[in-house]
PDB file of C-alpha atoms in Angstrom:
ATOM      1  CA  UNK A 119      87.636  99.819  89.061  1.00 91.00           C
ATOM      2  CA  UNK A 120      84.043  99.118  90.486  1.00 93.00           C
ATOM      3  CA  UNK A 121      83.143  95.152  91.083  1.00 92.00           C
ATOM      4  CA  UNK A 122      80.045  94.477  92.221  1.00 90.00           C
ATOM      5  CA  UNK A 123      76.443  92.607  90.921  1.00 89.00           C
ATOM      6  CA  UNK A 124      74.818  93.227  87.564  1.00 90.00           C
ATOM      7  CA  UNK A 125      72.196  95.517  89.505  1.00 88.00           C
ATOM      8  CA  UNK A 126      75.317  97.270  91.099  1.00 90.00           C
ATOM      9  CA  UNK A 127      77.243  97.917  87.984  1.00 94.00           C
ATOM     10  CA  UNK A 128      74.066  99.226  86.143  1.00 94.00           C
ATOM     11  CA  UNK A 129      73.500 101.530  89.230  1.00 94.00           C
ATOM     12  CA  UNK A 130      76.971 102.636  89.048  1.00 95.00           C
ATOM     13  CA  UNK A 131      76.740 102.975  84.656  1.00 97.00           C
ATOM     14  CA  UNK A 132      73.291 104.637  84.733  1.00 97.00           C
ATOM     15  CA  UNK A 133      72.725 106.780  87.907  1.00 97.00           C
ATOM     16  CA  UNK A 134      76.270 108.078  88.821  1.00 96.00           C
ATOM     17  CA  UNK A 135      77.808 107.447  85.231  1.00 97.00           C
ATOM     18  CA  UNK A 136      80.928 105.924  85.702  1.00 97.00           C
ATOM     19  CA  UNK A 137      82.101 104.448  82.948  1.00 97.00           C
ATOM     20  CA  UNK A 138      82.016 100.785  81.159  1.00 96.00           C
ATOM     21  CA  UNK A 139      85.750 100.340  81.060  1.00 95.00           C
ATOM     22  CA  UNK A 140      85.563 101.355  85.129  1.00 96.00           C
ATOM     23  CA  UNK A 141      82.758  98.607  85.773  1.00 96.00           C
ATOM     24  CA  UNK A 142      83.312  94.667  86.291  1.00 95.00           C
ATOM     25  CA  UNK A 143      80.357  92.390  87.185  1.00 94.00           C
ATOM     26  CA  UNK A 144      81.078  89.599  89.494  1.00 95.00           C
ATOM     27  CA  UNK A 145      78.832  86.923  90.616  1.00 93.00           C
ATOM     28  CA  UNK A 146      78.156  84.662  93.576  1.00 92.00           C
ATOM     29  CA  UNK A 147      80.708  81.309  92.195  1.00 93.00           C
ATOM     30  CA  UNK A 148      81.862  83.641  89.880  1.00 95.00           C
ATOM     31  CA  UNK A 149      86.006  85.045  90.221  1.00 96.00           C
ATOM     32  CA  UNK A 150      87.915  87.516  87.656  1.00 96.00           C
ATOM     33  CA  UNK A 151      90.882  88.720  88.320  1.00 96.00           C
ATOM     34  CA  UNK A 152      91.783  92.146  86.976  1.00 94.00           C
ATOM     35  CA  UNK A 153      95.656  92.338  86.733  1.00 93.00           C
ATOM     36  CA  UNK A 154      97.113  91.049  90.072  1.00 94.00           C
ATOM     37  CA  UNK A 155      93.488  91.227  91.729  1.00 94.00           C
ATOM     38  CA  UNK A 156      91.357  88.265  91.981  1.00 96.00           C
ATOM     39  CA  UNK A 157      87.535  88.670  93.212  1.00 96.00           C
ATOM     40  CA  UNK A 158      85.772  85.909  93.769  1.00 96.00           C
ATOM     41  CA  UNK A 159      81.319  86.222  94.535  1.00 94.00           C
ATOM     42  CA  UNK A 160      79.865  84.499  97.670  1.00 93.00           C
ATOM     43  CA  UNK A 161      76.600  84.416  98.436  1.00 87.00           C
ATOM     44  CA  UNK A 162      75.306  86.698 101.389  1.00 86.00           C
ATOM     45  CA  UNK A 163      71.310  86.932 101.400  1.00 81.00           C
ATOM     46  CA  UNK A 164      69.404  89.996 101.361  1.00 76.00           C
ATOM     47  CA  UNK A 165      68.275  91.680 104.678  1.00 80.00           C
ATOM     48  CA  UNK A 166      65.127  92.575 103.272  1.00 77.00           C
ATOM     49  CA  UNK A 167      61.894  89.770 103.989  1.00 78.00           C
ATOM     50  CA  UNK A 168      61.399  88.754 101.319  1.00 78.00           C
ATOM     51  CA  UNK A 169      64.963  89.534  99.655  1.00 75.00           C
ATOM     52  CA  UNK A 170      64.025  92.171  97.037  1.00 77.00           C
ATOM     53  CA  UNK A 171      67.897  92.727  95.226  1.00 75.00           C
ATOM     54  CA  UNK A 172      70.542  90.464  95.090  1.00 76.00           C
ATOM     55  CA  UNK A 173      73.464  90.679  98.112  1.00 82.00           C
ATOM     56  CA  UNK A 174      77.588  89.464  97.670  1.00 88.00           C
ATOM     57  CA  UNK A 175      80.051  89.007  99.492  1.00 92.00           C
ATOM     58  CA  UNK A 176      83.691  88.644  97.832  1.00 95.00           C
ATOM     59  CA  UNK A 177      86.912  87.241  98.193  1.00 97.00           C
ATOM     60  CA  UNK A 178      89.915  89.984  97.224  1.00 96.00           C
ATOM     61  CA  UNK A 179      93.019  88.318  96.722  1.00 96.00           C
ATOM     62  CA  UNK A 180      96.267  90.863  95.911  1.00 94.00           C
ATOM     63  CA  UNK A 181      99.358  89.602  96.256  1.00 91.00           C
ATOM     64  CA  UNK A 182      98.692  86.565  98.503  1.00 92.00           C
ATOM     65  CA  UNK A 183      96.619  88.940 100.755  1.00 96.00           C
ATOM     66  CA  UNK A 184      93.390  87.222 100.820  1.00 97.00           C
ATOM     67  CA  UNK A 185      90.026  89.711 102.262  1.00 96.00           C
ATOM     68  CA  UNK A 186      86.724  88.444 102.571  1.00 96.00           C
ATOM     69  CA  UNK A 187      84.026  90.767 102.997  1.00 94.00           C
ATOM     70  CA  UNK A 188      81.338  89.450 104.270  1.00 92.00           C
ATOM     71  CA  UNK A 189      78.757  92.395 102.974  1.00 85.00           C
ATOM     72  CA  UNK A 190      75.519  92.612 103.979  1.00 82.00           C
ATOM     73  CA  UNK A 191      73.984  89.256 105.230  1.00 83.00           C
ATOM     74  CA  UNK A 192      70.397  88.164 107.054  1.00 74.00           C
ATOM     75  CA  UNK A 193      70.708  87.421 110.834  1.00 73.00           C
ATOM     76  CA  UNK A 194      68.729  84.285 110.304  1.00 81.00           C
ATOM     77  CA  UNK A 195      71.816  82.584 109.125  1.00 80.00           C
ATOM     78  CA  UNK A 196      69.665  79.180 109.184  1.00 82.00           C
ATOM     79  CA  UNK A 197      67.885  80.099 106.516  1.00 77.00           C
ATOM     80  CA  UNK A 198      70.981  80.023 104.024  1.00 81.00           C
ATOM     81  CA  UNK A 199      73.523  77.980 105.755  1.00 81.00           C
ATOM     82  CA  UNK A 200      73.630  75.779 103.128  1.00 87.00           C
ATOM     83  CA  UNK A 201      74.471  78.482 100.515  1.00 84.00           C
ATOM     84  CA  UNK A 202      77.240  80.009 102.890  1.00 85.00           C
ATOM     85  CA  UNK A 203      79.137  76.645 102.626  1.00 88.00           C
ATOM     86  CA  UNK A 204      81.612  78.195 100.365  1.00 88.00           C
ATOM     87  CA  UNK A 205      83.084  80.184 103.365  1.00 90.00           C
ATOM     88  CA  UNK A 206      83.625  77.058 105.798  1.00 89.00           C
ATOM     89  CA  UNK A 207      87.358  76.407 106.513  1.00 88.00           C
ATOM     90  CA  UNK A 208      88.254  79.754 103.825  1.00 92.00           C
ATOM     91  CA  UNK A 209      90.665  80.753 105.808  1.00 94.00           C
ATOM     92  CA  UNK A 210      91.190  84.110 104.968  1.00 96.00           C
ATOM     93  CA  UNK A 211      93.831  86.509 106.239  1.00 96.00           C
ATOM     94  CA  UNK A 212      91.305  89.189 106.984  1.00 96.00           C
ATOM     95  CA  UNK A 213      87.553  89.328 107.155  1.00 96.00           C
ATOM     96  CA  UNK A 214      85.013  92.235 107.590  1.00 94.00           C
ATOM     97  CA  UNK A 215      82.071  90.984 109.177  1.00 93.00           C
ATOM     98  CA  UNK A 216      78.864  93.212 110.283  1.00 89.00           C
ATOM     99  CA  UNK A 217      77.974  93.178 113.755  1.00 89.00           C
ATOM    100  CA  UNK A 218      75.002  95.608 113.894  1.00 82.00           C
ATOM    101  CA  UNK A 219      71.800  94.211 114.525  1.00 80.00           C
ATOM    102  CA  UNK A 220      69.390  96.899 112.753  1.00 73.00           C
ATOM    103  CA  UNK A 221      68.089  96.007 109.324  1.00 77.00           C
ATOM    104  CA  UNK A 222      68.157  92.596 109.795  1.00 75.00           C
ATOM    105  CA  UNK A 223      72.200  92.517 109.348  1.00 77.00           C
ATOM    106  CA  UNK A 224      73.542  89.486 111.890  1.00 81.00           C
ATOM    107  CA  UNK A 225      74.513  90.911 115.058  1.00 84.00           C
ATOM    108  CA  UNK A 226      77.411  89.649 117.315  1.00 88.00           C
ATOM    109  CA  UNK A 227      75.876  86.335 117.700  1.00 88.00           C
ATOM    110  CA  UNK A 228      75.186  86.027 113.983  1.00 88.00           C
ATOM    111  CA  UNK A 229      78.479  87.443 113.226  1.00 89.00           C
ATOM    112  CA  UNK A 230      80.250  85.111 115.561  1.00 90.00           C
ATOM    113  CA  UNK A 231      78.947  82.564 113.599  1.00 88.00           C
ATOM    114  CA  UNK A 232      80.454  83.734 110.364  1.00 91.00           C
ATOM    115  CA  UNK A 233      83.906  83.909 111.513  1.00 92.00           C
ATOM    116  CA  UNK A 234      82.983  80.626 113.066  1.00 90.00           C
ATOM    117  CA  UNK A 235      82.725  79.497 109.855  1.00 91.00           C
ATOM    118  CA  UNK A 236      85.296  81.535 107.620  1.00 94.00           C
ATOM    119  CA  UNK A 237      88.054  81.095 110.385  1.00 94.00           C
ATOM    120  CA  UNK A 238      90.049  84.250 109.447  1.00 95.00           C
ATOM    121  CA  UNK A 239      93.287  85.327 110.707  1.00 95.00           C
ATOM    122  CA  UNK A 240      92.472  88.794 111.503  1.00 96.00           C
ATOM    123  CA  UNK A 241      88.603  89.920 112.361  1.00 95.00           C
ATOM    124  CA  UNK A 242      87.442  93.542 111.859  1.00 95.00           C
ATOM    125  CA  UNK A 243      84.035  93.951 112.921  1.00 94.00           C
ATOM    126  CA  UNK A 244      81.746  96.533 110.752  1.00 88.00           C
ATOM    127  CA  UNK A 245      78.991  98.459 110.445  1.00 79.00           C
ATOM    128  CA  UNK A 246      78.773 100.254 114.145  1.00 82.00           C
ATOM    129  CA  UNK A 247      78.765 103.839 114.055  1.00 74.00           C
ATOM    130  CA  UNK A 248      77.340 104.439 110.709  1.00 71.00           C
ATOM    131  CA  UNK A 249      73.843 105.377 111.813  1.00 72.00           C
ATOM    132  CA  UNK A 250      72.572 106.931 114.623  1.00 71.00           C
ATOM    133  CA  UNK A 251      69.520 104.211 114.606  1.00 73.00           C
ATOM    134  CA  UNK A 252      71.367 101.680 114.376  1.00 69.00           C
ATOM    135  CA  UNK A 253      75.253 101.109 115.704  1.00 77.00           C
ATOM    136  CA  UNK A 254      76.495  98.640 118.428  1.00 81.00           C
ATOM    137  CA  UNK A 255      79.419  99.097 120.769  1.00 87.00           C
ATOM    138  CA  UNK A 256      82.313  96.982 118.973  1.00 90.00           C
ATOM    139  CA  UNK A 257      83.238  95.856 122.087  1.00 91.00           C
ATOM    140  CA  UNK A 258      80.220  93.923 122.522  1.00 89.00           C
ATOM    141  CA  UNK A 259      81.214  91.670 119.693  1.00 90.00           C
ATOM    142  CA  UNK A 260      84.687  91.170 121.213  1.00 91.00           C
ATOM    143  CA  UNK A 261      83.127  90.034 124.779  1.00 87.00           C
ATOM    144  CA  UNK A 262      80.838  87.796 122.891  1.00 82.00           C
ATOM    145  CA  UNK A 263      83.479  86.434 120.644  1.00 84.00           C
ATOM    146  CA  UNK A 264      85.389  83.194 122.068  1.00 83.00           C
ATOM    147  CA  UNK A 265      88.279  84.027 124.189  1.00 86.00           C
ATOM    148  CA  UNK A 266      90.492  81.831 121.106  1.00 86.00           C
ATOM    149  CA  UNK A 267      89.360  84.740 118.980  1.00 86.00           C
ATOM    150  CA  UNK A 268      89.522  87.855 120.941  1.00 88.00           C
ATOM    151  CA  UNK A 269      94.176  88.500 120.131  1.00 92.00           C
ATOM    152  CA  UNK A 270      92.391  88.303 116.207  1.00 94.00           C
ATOM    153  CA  UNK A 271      89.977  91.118 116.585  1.00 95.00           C
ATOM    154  CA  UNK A 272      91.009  94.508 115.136  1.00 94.00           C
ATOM    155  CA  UNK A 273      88.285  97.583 115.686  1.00 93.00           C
ATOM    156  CA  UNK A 274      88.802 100.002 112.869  1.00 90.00           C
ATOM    157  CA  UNK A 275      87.885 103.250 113.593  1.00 84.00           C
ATOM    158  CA  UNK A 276      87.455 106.164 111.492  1.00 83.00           C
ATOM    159  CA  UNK A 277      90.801 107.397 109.934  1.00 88.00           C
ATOM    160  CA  UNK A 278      93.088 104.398 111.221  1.00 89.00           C
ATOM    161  CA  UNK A 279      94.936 101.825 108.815  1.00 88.00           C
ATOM    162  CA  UNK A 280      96.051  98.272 109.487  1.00 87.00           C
ATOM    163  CA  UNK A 281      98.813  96.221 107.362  1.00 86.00           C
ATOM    164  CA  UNK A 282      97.564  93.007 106.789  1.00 87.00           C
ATOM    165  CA  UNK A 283     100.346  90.819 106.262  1.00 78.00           C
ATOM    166  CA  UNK A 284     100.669  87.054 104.724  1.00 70.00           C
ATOM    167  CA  UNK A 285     101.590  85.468 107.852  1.00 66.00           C
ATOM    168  CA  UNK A 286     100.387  81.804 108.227  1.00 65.00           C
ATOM    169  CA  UNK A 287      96.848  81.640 109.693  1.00 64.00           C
ATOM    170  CA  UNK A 288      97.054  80.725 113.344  1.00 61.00           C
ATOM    171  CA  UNK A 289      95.126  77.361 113.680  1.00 56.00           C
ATOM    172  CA  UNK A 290      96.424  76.054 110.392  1.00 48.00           C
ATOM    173  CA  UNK A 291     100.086  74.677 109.856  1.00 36.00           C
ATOM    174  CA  UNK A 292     102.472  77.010 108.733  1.00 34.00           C
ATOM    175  CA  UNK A 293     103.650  74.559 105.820  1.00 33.00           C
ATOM    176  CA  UNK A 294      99.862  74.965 104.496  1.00 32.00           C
ATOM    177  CA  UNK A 295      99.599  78.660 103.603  1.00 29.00           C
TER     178      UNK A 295
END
């Protein structure tokens, strides 16, 4: 199953030709669930100037599990703080956030911010080592992240796995997850 924007799924239907009954659209306030997966849209904004396609980020829930990925997202997070308000206090149990800086994507700082405002249980930091042009040491995101957050950070690297279990989320009570 593919989930993504209408301009995603047509991509997807008309230049690699997967098929309809592969494809689900899902927009920003918008959540479907597809057997015991629930995706939920949130907004992220386009890191072109001005934004030229639309940009998601979604909610996966399986089995409790809840993963927010953040997806591609301006570093001028001012400009659409209002829109990100969904994410405050979500609380999920796992959250990929990019950290590069190139193409306008947030950075440490900007991604800092994010988590700041998603307060996940688990962090893994994205987008470094994909391009030559543009990567950023991981590590740099963990020395810039607040020392509070540093035991949640996870650096994924290319072939390794992590379980992601429904533990209760460290700063909330255990009686509320």
């Amino acid at each position: 199953l593919f989930v993504g924007s209408h301009d995603s799924i047509r991509k997807c239907r008309e230049d690699i030709g997967i098929e309809d009954d592969r494809l689900a659209s899902v927009q920003v306030g918008e959540e479907k669930r597809f057997g015991h997966l629930t995706v939920r849209g949130l907004f992220a904004r386009d890191t072109d100037d001005p934004p030229t396609t639309p940009h998601f980020g979604y909610l996966f829930e399986v089995s409790g599990i809840r993963i927010y990925h953040v997806g591609d997202t301006h570093c001028d997070i001012d400009r659409y703080k209002e829109e990100m308000e969904p994410i405050r206090g979500l609380a999920p149990d796992a959250m990929l956030v990019a950290i590069n800086k190139g193409y306008n994507n947030p950075g440490p700082e900007g991604a800092a911010r994010l988590v700041e405002m998603a307060d996940p249980r688990l962090i893994v930091p994205c987008h470094f080592d994909c391009f030559k042009n543009n990567t950023i040491d991981p590590q740099v995101f963990v020395d810039a992240a607040p020392e509070a957050w540093r035991d949640r950070i996870h650096i994924l690297h290319p072939g390794e796995k992590t379980v992601i279990s429904g533990k209760p989320h460290p700063t909330k009570h255990s009686a509320s997850r």
